């Protein structure tokens, strides 16, 4: 355990202790997160489990309160070691309003500063993240960030697909006519798919493709030309991509629908497409609608 002293906000009892959580406490912290994260019902434990298993090249910590009724995750990635991320902040409803969130953020900032970060962000640290930023509906979290001197610098959004109503027929016959085959990426295929993704996009996306609950890919003449994955961030779709030489064939639409059909078969009623770029593509291909909006915040730690 690494205790971090924190005085709390004005009017609160000084001397509150925030400490590093132990592995044995992760289950109860997942329960606290589940109770707190009302905009992501049932996902708290899965998010905690995801964040404690990040890719290589990440330094991270989990800080909690004496009663394990509040938790904060913070991290720094090798690709940008000057930037620290507050990945998840959750306070059990029974203890909200007591300054625990403020204390945890302060302790997380201390940890980030000690690790060399010059800036802290309320923003996702892909590829292993909970949300792109603070959901705009989570007013208390946005108010906390702004009261601590964080400034809003970007906006991101998710799209939602109603899996019960969406047309998920995949249209593979048309691809077959063009010499393209589509496949579910089993364990034996994941390394090849990840290598393709790393070569065309990034190691971050490659990690998500390898870690995803589901992954599908398309091939032509024995070469992978496109992929789509879901579940690297629990219950969300993404990432996906098509090699430049294969664009225009309709491969992305087919792979998207195959993933969404798999998500529906897994019992999900809706799918969130995370950190969306092309709104029009997802709207046309699956009837997705822009829904969740996130504000990204940052603050100088120097």
C-alpha positions as protocol buffer text, in pm:
chain_id: "A"
residue {
  index: 1
  type: UNK
  ca { x: 0 y: 0 z: 0 }
}
residue {
  index: 2
  type: UNK
  ca { x: 118 y: 353 z: -80 }
}
residue {
  index: 3
  type: UNK
  ca { x: -79 y: 605 z: 128 }
}
residue {
  index: 4
  type: UNK
  ca { x: -122 y: 953 z: -15 }
}
residue {
  index: 5
  type: UNK
  ca { x: -221 y: 1229 z: 228 }
}
residue {
  index: 6
  type: UNK
  ca { x: -494 y: 1465 z: 105 }
}
residue {
  index: 7
  type: UNK
  ca { x: -662 y: 1746 z: 290 }
}
residue {
  index: 8
  type: UNK
  ca { x: -988 y: 1739 z: 97 }
}
residue {
  index: 9
  type: UNK
  ca { x: -1204 y: 2036 z: 2 }
}
residue {
  index: 10
  type: UNK
  ca { x: -1280 y: 2332 z: 228 }
}
residue {
  index: 11
  type: UNK
  ca { x: -1510 y: 2230 z: 508 }
}
residue {
  index: 12
  type: UNK
  ca { x: -1408 y: 1865 z: 492 }
}
residue {
  index: 13
  type: UNK
  ca { x: -1214 y: 1689 z: 765 }
}
residue {
  index: 14
  type: UNK
  ca { x: -841 y: 1721 z: 694 }
}
residue {
  index: 15
  type: UNK
  ca { x: -611 y: 1422 z: 689 }
}
residue {
  index: 16
  type: UNK
  ca { x: -822 y: 1193 z: 473 }
}
residue {
  index: 17
  type: UNK
  ca { x: -605 y: 910 z: 338 }
}
residue {
  index: 18
  type: UNK
  ca { x: -615 y: 789 z: -19 }
}
residue {
  index: 19
  type: UNK
  ca { x: -414 y: 476 z: -81 }
}
residue {
  index: 20
  type: UNK
  ca { x: -324 y: 232 z: -354 }
}
residue {
  index: 21
  type: UNK
  ca { x: -575 y: -49 z: -387 }
}
residue {
  index: 22
  type: UNK
  ca { x: -468 y: -411 z: -352 }
}
residue {
  index: 23
  type: UNK
  ca { x: -559 y: -684 z: -602 }
}
residue {
  index: 24
  type: UNK
  ca { x: -783 y: -842 z: -339 }
}
residue {
  index: 25
  type: UNK
  ca { x: -995 y: -525 z: -331 }
}
residue {
  index: 26
  type: UNK
  ca { x: -1070 y: -507 z: -702 }
}
residue {
  index: 27
  type: UNK
  ca { x: -1394 y: -703 z: -675 }
}
residue {
  index: 28
  type: UNK
  ca { x: -1543 y: -470 z: -416 }
}
residue {
  index: 29
  type: UNK
  ca { x: -1419 y: -169 z: -612 }
}
residue {
  index: 30
  type: UNK
  ca { x: -1598 y: -310 z: -917 }
}
residue {
  index: 31
  type: UNK
  ca { x: -1916 y: -325 z: -709 }
}
residue {
  index: 32
  type: UNK
  ca { x: -1871 y: 37 z: -600 }
}
residue {
  index: 33
  type: UNK
  ca { x: -1816 y: 139 z: -962 }
}
residue {
  index: 34
  type: UNK
  ca { x: -2127 y: -51 z: -1073 }
}
residue {
  index: 35
  type: UNK
  ca { x: -2336 y: 135 z: -816 }
}
residue {
  index: 36
  type: UNK
  ca { x: -2192 y: 472 z: -918 }
}
residue {
  index: 37
  type: UNK
  ca { x: -2191 y: 444 z: -1297 }
}
residue {
  index: 38
  type: UNK
  ca { x: -2562 y: 488 z: -1362 }
}
residue {
  index: 39
  type: UNK
  ca { x: -2505 y: 584 z: -1726 }
}
residue {
  index: 40
  type: UNK
  ca { x: -2333 y: 248 z: -1786 }
}
residue {
  index: 41
  type: UNK
  ca { x: -2553 y: 5 z: -1592 }
}
residue {
  index: 42
  type: UNK
  ca { x: -2395 y: -328 z: -1512 }
}
residue {
  index: 43
  type: UNK
  ca { x: -2056 y: -237 z: -1658 }
}
residue {
  index: 44
  type: UNK
  ca { x: -1861 y: -119 z: -1353 }
}
residue {
  index: 45
  type: UNK
  ca { x: -1698 y: -450 z: -1268 }
}
residue {
  index: 46
  type: UNK
  ca { x: -1608 y: -518 z: -1633 }
}
residue {
  index: 47
  type: UNK
  ca { x: -1450 y: -174 z: -1667 }
}
residue {
  index: 48
  type: UNK
  ca { x: -1239 y: -227 z: -1356 }
}
residue {
  index: 49
  type: UNK
  ca { x: -1128 y: -566 z: -1489 }
}
residue {
  index: 50
  type: UNK
  ca { x: -1040 y: -410 z: -1826 }
}
residue {
  index: 51
  type: UNK
  ca { x: -838 y: -122 z: -1682 }
}
residue {
  index: 52
  type: UNK
  ca { x: -622 y: -348 z: -1465 }
}
residue {
  index: 53
  type: UNK
  ca { x: -510 y: -541 z: -1775 }
}
residue {
  index: 54
  type: UNK
  ca { x: -374 y: -269 z: -2008 }
}
residue {
  index: 55
  type: UNK
  ca { x: -130 y: -318 z: -2296 }
}
residue {
  index: 56
  type: UNK
  ca { x: 248 y: -308 z: -2246 }
}
residue {
  index: 57
  type: UNK
  ca { x: 403 y: 34 z: -2221 }
}
residue {
  index: 58
  type: UNK
  ca { x: 157 y: 176 z: -1972 }
}
residue {
  index: 59
  type: UNK
  ca { x: 218 y: 285 z: -1613 }
}
residue {
  index: 60
  type: UNK
  ca { x: -97 y: 294 z: -1408 }
}
residue {
  index: 61
  type: UNK
  ca { x: -237 y: 295 z: -1058 }
}
residue {
  index: 62
  type: UNK
  ca { x: -565 y: 232 z: -876 }
}
residue {
  index: 63
  type: UNK
  ca { x: -633 y: 452 z: -575 }
}
residue {
  index: 64
  type: UNK
  ca { x: -913 y: 409 z: -325 }
}
residue {
  index: 65
  type: UNK
  ca { x: -1046 y: 532 z: 8 }
}
residue {
  index: 66
  type: UNK
  ca { x: -1027 y: 349 z: 342 }
}
residue {
  index: 67
  type: UNK
  ca { x: -1371 y: 193 z: 296 }
}
residue {
  index: 68
  type: UNK
  ca { x: -1319 y: 99 z: -71 }
}
residue {
  index: 69
  type: UNK
  ca { x: -1629 y: 302 z: -150 }
}
residue {
  index: 70
  type: UNK
  ca { x: -1462 y: 517 z: -415 }
}
residue {
  index: 71
  type: UNK
  ca { x: -1195 y: 455 z: -677 }
}
residue {
  index: 72
  type: UNK
  ca { x: -985 y: 635 z: -935 }
}
residue {
  index: 73
  type: UNK
  ca { x: -768 y: 489 z: -1211 }
}
residue {
  index: 74
  type: UNK
  ca { x: -481 y: 694 z: -1354 }
}
residue {
  index: 75
  type: UNK
  ca { x: -233 y: 607 z: -1629 }
}
residue {
  index: 76
  type: UNK
  ca { x: 51 y: 726 z: -1851 }
}
residue {
  index: 77
  type: UNK
  ca { x: 149 y: 569 z: -2184 }
}
residue {
  index: 78
  type: UNK
  ca { x: 496 y: 552 z: -2336 }
}
residue {
  index: 79
  type: UNK
  ca { x: 376 y: 714 z: -2656 }
}
residue {
  index: 80
  type: UNK
  ca { x: 319 y: 1044 z: -2471 }
}
residue {
  index: 81
  type: UNK
  ca { x: 478 y: 1029 z: -2124 }
}
residue {
  index: 82
  type: UNK
  ca { x: 409 y: 1396 z: -2052 }
}
residue {
  index: 83
  type: UNK
  ca { x: 33 y: 1337 z: -2052 }
}
residue {
  index: 84
  type: UNK
  ca { x: -146 y: 1162 z: -1768 }
}
residue {
  index: 85
  type: UNK
  ca { x: -500 y: 1031 z: -1782 }
}
residue {
  index: 86
  type: UNK
  ca { x: -769 y: 997 z: -1519 }
}
residue {
  index: 87
  type: UNK
  ca { x: -931 y: 689 z: -1667 }
}
residue {
  index: 88
  type: UNK
  ca { x: -1215 y: 622 z: -1425 }
}
residue {
  index: 89
  type: UNK
  ca { x: -1354 y: 800 z: -1121 }
}
residue {
  index: 90
  type: UNK
  ca { x: -1641 y: 645 z: -928 }
}
residue {
  index: 91
  type: UNK
  ca { x: -1787 y: 720 z: -586 }
}
residue {
  index: 92
  type: UNK
  ca { x: -2054 y: 494 z: -436 }
}
residue {
  index: 93
  type: UNK
  ca { x: -2387 y: 680 z: -409 }
}
residue {
  index: 94
  type: UNK
  ca { x: -2395 y: 625 z: -32 }
}
residue {
  index: 95
  type: UNK
  ca { x: -2087 y: 845 z: 19 }
}
residue {
  index: 96
  type: UNK
  ca { x: -2125 y: 1101 z: -257 }
}
residue {
  index: 97
  type: UNK
  ca { x: -2108 y: 1465 z: -156 }
}
residue {
  index: 98
  type: UNK
  ca { x: -1831 y: 1415 z: 100 }
}
residue {
  index: 99
  type: UNK
  ca { x: -1536 y: 1528 z: -111 }
}
residue {
  index: 100
  type: UNK
  ca { x: -1410 y: 1178 z: -192 }
}
residue {
  index: 101
  type: UNK
  ca { x: -1403 y: 1241 z: -566 }
}
residue {
  index: 102
  type: UNK
  ca { x: -1202 y: 1559 z: -516 }
}
residue {
  index: 103
  type: UNK
  ca { x: -961 y: 1377 z: -285 }
}
residue {
  index: 104
  type: UNK
  ca { x: -911 y: 1094 z: -533 }
}
residue {
  index: 105
  type: UNK
  ca { x: -845 y: 1331 z: -822 }
}
residue {
  index: 106
  type: UNK
  ca { x: -593 y: 1520 z: -611 }
}
residue {
  index: 107
  type: UNK
  ca { x: -414 y: 1199 z: -521 }
}
residue {
  index: 108
  type: UNK
  ca { x: -420 y: 1084 z: -884 }
}
residue {
  index: 109
  type: UNK
  ca { x: -264 y: 1414 z: -988 }
}
residue {
  index: 110
  type: UNK
  ca { x: 10 y: 1368 z: -728 }
}
residue {
  index: 111
  type: UNK
  ca { x: 85 y: 1024 z: -868 }
}
residue {
  index: 112
  type: UNK
  ca { x: 87 y: 1150 z: -1227 }
}
residue {
  index: 113
  type: UNK
  ca { x: 317 y: 1439 z: -1138 }
}
residue {
  index: 114
  type: UNK
  ca { x: 558 y: 1202 z: -961 }
}
residue {
  index: 115
  type: UNK
  ca { x: 561 y: 985 z: -1275 }
}
residue {
  index: 116
  type: UNK
  ca { x: 667 y: 1282 z: -1487 }
}
residue {
  index: 117
  type: UNK
  ca { x: 336 y: 1398 z: -1633 }
}
residue {
  index: 118
  type: UNK
  ca { x: 308 y: 1769 z: -1711 }
}
residue {
  index: 119
  type: UNK
  ca { x: -62 y: 1753 z: -1791 }
}
residue {
  index: 120
  type: UNK
  ca { x: -361 y: 1559 z: -1657 }
}
residue {
  index: 121
  type: UNK
  ca { x: -665 y: 1476 z: -1867 }
}
residue {
  index: 122
  type: UNK
  ca { x: -1015 y: 1356 z: -1803 }
}
residue {
  index: 123
  type: UNK
  ca { x: -992 y: 1170 z: -2133 }
}
residue {
  index: 124
  type: UNK
  ca { x: -963 y: 811 z: -2245 }
}
residue {
  index: 125
  type: UNK
  ca { x: -617 y: 662 z: -2284 }
}
residue {
  index: 126
  type: UNK
  ca { x: -668 y: 430 z: -2582 }
}
residue {
  index: 127
  type: UNK
  ca { x: -658 y: 148 z: -2650 }
}
residue {
  index: 128
  type: UNK
  ca { x: -757 y: 55 z: -2294 }
}
residue {
  index: 129
  type: UNK
  ca { x: -1013 y: 305 z: -2168 }
}
residue {
  index: 130
  type: UNK
  ca { x: -1356 y: 343 z: -2011 }
}
residue {
  index: 131
  type: UNK
  ca { x: -1489 y: 644 z: -2205 }
}
residue {
  index: 132
  type: UNK
  ca { x: -1353 y: 908 z: -2444 }
}
residue {
  index: 133
  type: UNK
  ca { x: -1414 y: 1173 z: -2177 }
}
residue {
  index: 134
  type: UNK
  ca { x: -1683 y: 1287 z: -1933 }
}
residue {
  index: 135
  type: UNK
  ca { x: -2037 y: 1212 z: -2051 }
}
residue {
  index: 136
  type: UNK
  ca { x: -2209 y: 1550 z: -2087 }
}
residue {
  index: 137
  type: UNK
  ca { x: -2504 y: 1416 z: -1887 }
}
residue {
  index: 138
  type: UNK
  ca { x: -2279 y: 1351 z: -1587 }
}
residue {
  index: 139
  type: UNK
  ca { x: -2308 y: 1704 z: -1454 }
}
residue {
  index: 140
  type: UNK
  ca { x: -2138 y: 1640 z: -1116 }
}
residue {
  index: 141
  type: UNK
  ca { x: -1826 y: 1501 z: -1287 }
}
residue {
  index: 142
  type: UNK
  ca { x: -1805 y: 1795 z: -1528 }
}
residue {
  index: 143
  type: UNK
  ca { x: -1855 y: 2041 z: -1241 }
}
residue {
  index: 144
  type: UNK
  ca { x: -1582 y: 1869 z: -1040 }
}
residue {
  index: 145
  type: UNK
  ca { x: -1336 y: 1885 z: -1329 }
}
residue {
  index: 146
  type: UNK
  ca { x: -1405 y: 2252 z: -1393 }
}
residue {
  index: 147
  type: UNK
  ca { x: -1384 y: 2341 z: -1023 }
}
residue {
  index: 148
  type: UNK
  ca { x: -1037 y: 2183 z: -1015 }
}
residue {
  index: 149
  type: UNK
  ca { x: -915 y: 2399 z: -1301 }
}
residue {
  index: 150
  type: UNK
  ca { x: -963 y: 2159 z: -1590 }
}
residue {
  index: 151
  type: UNK
  ca { x: -1047 y: 2317 z: -1925 }
}
residue {
  index: 152
  type: UNK
  ca { x: -1260 y: 2157 z: -2194 }
}
residue {
  index: 153
  type: UNK
  ca { x: -1053 y: 2108 z: -2510 }
}
residue {
  index: 154
  type: UNK
  ca { x: -1236 y: 1859 z: -2729 }
}
residue {
  index: 155
  type: UNK
  ca { x: -1565 y: 1680 z: -2783 }
}
residue {
  index: 156
  type: UNK
  ca { x: -1621 y: 1317 z: -2885 }
}
residue {
  index: 157
  type: UNK
  ca { x: -1928 y: 1107 z: -2941 }
}
residue {
  index: 158
  type: UNK
  ca { x: -2058 y: 754 z: -2961 }
}
residue {
  index: 159
  type: UNK
  ca { x: -2330 y: 622 z: -3188 }
}
residue {
  index: 160
  type: UNK
  ca { x: -2594 y: 373 z: -3076 }
}
residue {
  index: 161
  type: UNK
  ca { x: -2740 y: 84 z: -3275 }
}
residue {
  index: 162
  type: UNK
  ca { x: -3070 y: -75 z: -3173 }
}
residue {
  index: 163
  type: UNK
  ca { x: -2971 y: -438 z: -3225 }
}
residue {
  index: 164
  type: UNK
  ca { x: -3331 y: -557 z: -3215 }
}
residue {
  index: 165
  type: UNK
  ca { x: -3441 y: -332 z: -3499 }
}
residue {
  index: 166
  type: UNK
  ca { x: -3128 y: -312 z: -3715 }
}
residue {
  index: 167
  type: UNK
  ca { x: -3101 y: -490 z: -4048 }
}
residue {
  index: 168
  type: UNK
  ca { x: -2793 y: -705 z: -3996 }
}
residue {
  index: 169
  type: UNK
  ca { x: -2801 y: -912 z: -4314 }
}
residue {
  index: 170
  type: UNK
  ca { x: -2436 y: -911 z: -4412 }
}
residue {
  index: 171
  type: UNK
  ca { x: -2432 y: -936 z: -4793 }
}
residue {
  index: 172
  type: UNK
  ca { x: -2136 y: -1171 z: -4813 }
}
residue {
  index: 173
  type: UNK
  ca { x: -2254 y: -1315 z: -5147 }
}
residue {
  index: 174
  type: UNK
  ca { x: -2168 y: -992 z: -5325 }
}
residue {
  index: 175
  type: UNK
  ca { x: -1817 y: -1001 z: -5181 }
}
residue {
  index: 176
  type: UNK
  ca { x: -1770 y: -1364 z: -5282 }
}
residue {
  index: 177
  type: UNK
  ca { x: -1836 y: -1261 z: -5642 }
}
residue {
  index: 178
  type: UNK
  ca { x: -1544 y: -1021 z: -5611 }
}
residue {
  index: 179
  type: UNK
  ca { x: -1307 y: -1279 z: -5469 }
}
residue {
  index: 180
  type: UNK
  ca { x: -1339 y: -1162 z: -5109 }
}
residue {
  index: 181
  type: UNK
  ca { x: -1400 y: -1402 z: -4821 }
}
residue {
  index: 182
  type: UNK
  ca { x: -1501 y: -1307 z: -4467 }
}
residue {
  index: 183
  type: UNK
  ca { x: -1408 y: -1494 z: -4150 }
}
residue {
  index: 184
  type: UNK
  ca { x: -1447 y: -1485 z: -3774 }
}
residue {
  index: 185
  type: UNK
  ca { x: -1099 y: -1443 z: -3629 }
}
residue {
  index: 186
  type: UNK
  ca { x: -1043 y: -1729 z: -3389 }
}
residue {
  index: 187
  type: UNK
  ca { x: -743 y: -1757 z: -3156 }
}
residue {
  index: 188
  type: UNK
  ca { x: -524 y: -1889 z: -3438 }
}
residue {
  index: 189
  type: UNK
  ca { x: -607 y: -1587 z: -3656 }
}
residue {
  index: 190
  type: UNK
  ca { x: -574 y: -1303 z: -3408 }
}
residue {
  index: 191
  type: UNK
  ca { x: -198 y: -1255 z: -3445 }
}
residue {
  index: 192
  type: UNK
  ca { x: -226 y: -1220 z: -3823 }
}
residue {
  index: 193
  type: UNK
  ca { x: -516 y: -976 z: -3793 }
}
residue {
  index: 194
  type: UNK
  ca { x: -327 y: -775 z: -3530 }
}
residue {
  index: 195
  type: UNK
  ca { x: -20 y: -758 z: -3756 }
}
residue {
  index: 196
  type: UNK
  ca { x: -237 y: -630 z: -4042 }
}
residue {
  index: 197
  type: UNK
  ca { x: -393 y: -366 z: -3818 }
}
residue {
  index: 198
  type: UNK
  ca { x: -57 y: -253 z: -3681 }
}
residue {
  index: 199
  type: UNK
  ca { x: 85 y: -220 z: -4033 }
}
residue {
  index: 200
  type: UNK
  ca { x: -205 y: -8 z: -4159 }
}
residue {
  index: 201
  type: UNK
  ca { x: -314 y: 187 z: -3849 }
}
residue {
  index: 202
  type: UNK
  ca { x: -150 y: 155 z: -3509 }
}
residue {
  index: 203
  type: UNK
  ca { x: -31 y: -76 z: -3233 }
}
residue {
  index: 204
  type: UNK
  ca { x: -318 y: 58 z: -3022 }
}
residue {
  index: 205
  type: UNK
  ca { x: -580 y: -67 z: -3268 }
}
residue {
  index: 206
  type: UNK
  ca { x: -388 y: -392 z: -3305 }
}
residue {
  index: 207
  type: UNK
  ca { x: -416 y: -448 z: -2930 }
}
residue {
  index: 208
  type: UNK
  ca { x: -791 y: -388 z: -2945 }
}
residue {
  index: 209
  type: UNK
  ca { x: -828 y: -634 z: -3232 }
}
residue {
  index: 210
  type: UNK
  ca { x: -634 y: -897 z: -3037 }
}
residue {
  index: 211
  type: UNK
  ca { x: -822 y: -834 z: -2711 }
}
residue {
  index: 212
  type: UNK
  ca { x: -1173 y: -798 z: -2850 }
}
residue {
  index: 213
  type: UNK
  ca { x: -1452 y: -1033 z: -2754 }
}
residue {
  index: 214
  type: UNK
  ca { x: -1520 y: -1071 z: -3124 }
}
residue {
  index: 215
  type: UNK
  ca { x: -1317 y: -997 z: -3436 }
}
residue {
  index: 216
  type: UNK
  ca { x: -1393 y: -1052 z: -3804 }
}
residue {
  index: 217
  type: UNK
  ca { x: -1178 y: -999 z: -4110 }
}
residue {
  index: 218
  type: UNK
  ca { x: -1194 y: -1007 z: -4488 }
}
residue {
  index: 219
  type: UNK
  ca { x: -932 y: -1155 z: -4720 }
}
residue {
  index: 220
  type: UNK
  ca { x: -859 y: -1152 z: -5092 }
}
residue {
  index: 221
  type: UNK
  ca { x: -597 y: -1364 z: -5267 }
}
residue {
  index: 222
  type: UNK
  ca { x: -482 y: -1490 z: -4928 }
}
residue {
  index: 223
  type: UNK
  ca { x: -420 y: -1140 z: -4788 }
}
residue {
  index: 224
  type: UNK
  ca { x: -617 y: -970 z: -4513 }
}
residue {
  index: 225
  type: UNK
  ca { x: -778 y: -651 z: -4644 }
}
residue {
  index: 226
  type: UNK
  ca { x: -1011 y: -539 z: -4364 }
}
residue {
  index: 227
  type: UNK
  ca { x: -1112 y: -607 z: -4004 }
}
residue {
  index: 228
  type: UNK
  ca { x: -1371 y: -516 z: -3742 }
}
residue {
  index: 229
  type: UNK
  ca { x: -1372 y: -590 z: -3369 }
}
residue {
  index: 230
  type: UNK
  ca { x: -1587 y: -540 z: -3063 }
}
residue {
  index: 231
  type: UNK
  ca { x: -1557 y: -585 z: -2687 }
}
residue {
  index: 232
  type: UNK
  ca { x: -1202 y: -460 z: -2620 }
}
residue {
  index: 233
  type: UNK
  ca { x: -1386 y: -188 z: -2433 }
}
residue {
  index: 234
  type: UNK
  ca { x: -1657 y: -405 z: -2272 }
}
residue {
  index: 235
  type: UNK
  ca { x: -1983 y: -411 z: -2473 }
}
residue {
  index: 236
  type: UNK
  ca { x: -1875 y: -150 z: -2730 }
}
residue {
  index: 237
  type: UNK
  ca { x: -1801 y: -185 z: -3102 }
}
residue {
  index: 238
  type: UNK
  ca { x: -1471 y: -83 z: -3256 }
}
residue {
  index: 239
  type: UNK
  ca { x: -1225 y: -39 z: -3405 }
}
residue {
  index: 240
  type: UNK
  ca { x: -1262 y: -129 z: -3771 }
}
residue {
  index: 241
  type: UNK
  ca { x: -1079 y: -46 z: -4090 }
}
residue {
  index: 242
  type: UNK
  ca { x: -1029 y: -136 z: -4456 }
}
residue {
  index: 243
  type: UNK
  ca { x: -696 y: -120 z: -4639 }
}
residue {
  index: 244
  type: UNK
  ca { x: -691 y: 165 z: -4894 }
}
residue {
  index: 245
  type: UNK
  ca { x: -666 y: -71 z: -5193 }
}
residue {
  index: 246
  type: UNK
  ca { x: -986 y: -252 z: -5088 }
}
residue {
  index: 247
  type: UNK
  ca { x: -1210 y: 45 z: -5017 }
}
residue {
  index: 248
  type: UNK
  ca { x: -1528 y: 78 z: -5217 }
}
residue {
  index: 249
  type: UNK
  ca { x: -1605 y: -295 z: -5216 }
}
residue {
  index: 250
  type: UNK
  ca { x: -1853 y: -278 z: -4928 }
}
residue {
  index: 251
  type: UNK
  ca { x: -1629 y: -484 z: -4700 }
}
residue {
  index: 252
  type: UNK
  ca { x: -1664 y: -251 z: -4401 }
}
residue {
  index: 253
  type: UNK
  ca { x: -2043 y: -271 z: -4406 }
}
residue {
  index: 254
  type: UNK
  ca { x: -2031 y: -651 z: -4407 }
}
residue {
  index: 255
  type: UNK
  ca { x: -1781 y: -677 z: -4122 }
}
residue {
  index: 256
  type: UNK
  ca { x: -1969 y: -418 z: -3915 }
}
residue {
  index: 257
  type: UNK
  ca { x: -2293 y: -611 z: -3949 }
}
residue {
  index: 258
  type: UNK
  ca { x: -2126 y: -941 z: -3865 }
}
residue {
  index: 259
  type: UNK
  ca { x: -1992 y: -793 z: -3543 }
}
residue {
  index: 260
  type: UNK
  ca { x: -2327 y: -638 z: -3453 }
}
residue {
  index: 261
  type: UNK
  ca { x: -2504 y: -968 z: -3517 }
}
residue {
  index: 262
  type: UNK
  ca { x: -2254 y: -1138 z: -3286 }
}
residue {
  index: 263
  type: UNK
  ca { x: -2319 y: -876 z: -3019 }
}
residue {
  index: 264
  type: UNK
  ca { x: -2693 y: -935 z: -3050 }
}
residue {
  index: 265
  type: UNK
  ca { x: -2639 y: -1311 z: -3020 }
}
residue {
  index: 266
  type: UNK
  ca { x: -2441 y: -1244 z: -2702 }
}
residue {
  index: 267
  type: UNK
  ca { x: -2753 y: -1092 z: -2548 }
}
residue {
  index: 268
  type: UNK
  ca { x: -2689 y: -721 z: -2600 }
}
residue {
  index: 269
  type: UNK
  ca { x: -2994 y: -513 z: -2689 }
}
residue {
  index: 270
  type: UNK
  ca { x: -2794 y: -219 z: -2822 }
}
residue {
  index: 271
  type: UNK
  ca { x: -2439 y: -150 z: -2932 }
}
residue {
  index: 272
  type: UNK
  ca { x: -2234 y: 161 z: -2879 }
}
residue {
  index: 273
  type: UNK
  ca { x: -1990 y: 249 z: -3155 }
}
residue {
  index: 274
  type: UNK
  ca { x: -1710 y: 425 z: -2975 }
}
residue {
  index: 275
  type: UNK
  ca { x: -1528 y: 749 z: -3052 }
}
residue {
  index: 276
  type: UNK
  ca { x: -1695 y: 776 z: -3392 }
}
residue {
  index: 277
  type: UNK
  ca { x: -1546 y: 950 z: -3692 }
}
residue {
  index: 278
  type: UNK
  ca { x: -1767 y: 880 z: -3998 }
}
residue {
  index: 279
  type: UNK
  ca { x: -2125 y: 942 z: -3879 }
}
residue {
  index: 280
  type: UNK
  ca { x: -2271 y: 887 z: -4225 }
}
residue {
  index: 281
  type: UNK
  ca { x: -2120 y: 542 z: -4274 }
}
residue {
  index: 282
  type: UNK
  ca { x: -2257 y: 397 z: -3951 }
}
residue {
  index: 283
  type: UNK
  ca { x: -2595 y: 562 z: -4000 }
}
residue {
  index: 284
  type: UNK
  ca { x: -2634 y: 410 z: -4346 }
}
residue {
  index: 285
  type: UNK
  ca { x: -2484 y: 71 z: -4268 }
}
residue {
  index: 286
  type: UNK
  ca { x: -2663 y: -5 z: -3941 }
}
residue {
  index: 287
  type: UNK
  ca { x: -2913 y: 271 z: -3866 }
}
residue {
  index: 288
  type: UNK
  ca { x: -2683 y: 407 z: -3594 }
}
residue {
  index: 289
  type: UNK
  ca { x: -2767 y: 739 z: -3434 }
}
residue {
  index: 290
  type: UNK
  ca { x: -2537 y: 983 z: -3257 }
}
residue {
  index: 291
  type: UNK
  ca { x: -2627 y: 969 z: -2889 }
}
residue {
  index: 292
  type: UNK
  ca { x: -2360 y: 984 z: -2619 }
}
residue {
  index: 293
  type: UNK
  ca { x: -2143 y: 1295 z: -2621 }
}
residue {
  index: 294
  type: UNK
  ca { x: -1826 y: 1336 z: -2415 }
}
residue {
  index: 295
  type: UNK
  ca { x: -1630 y: 1642 z: -2309 }
}
residue {
  index: 296
  type: UNK
  ca { x: -1253 y: 1598 z: -2283 }
}
residue {
  index: 297
  type: UNK
  ca { x: -1080 y: 1807 z: -2016 }
}
residue {
  index: 298
  type: UNK
  ca { x: -717 y: 1884 z: -1937 }
}
residue {
  index: 299
  type: UNK
  ca { x: -512 y: 2075 z: -1680 }
}
residue {
  index: 300
  type: UNK
  ca { x: -147 y: 2173 z: -1648 }
}
residue {
  index: 301
  type: UNK
  ca { x: 29 y: 1996 z: -1360 }
}
residue {
  index: 302
  type: UNK
  ca { x: 343 y: 2210 z: -1357 }
}
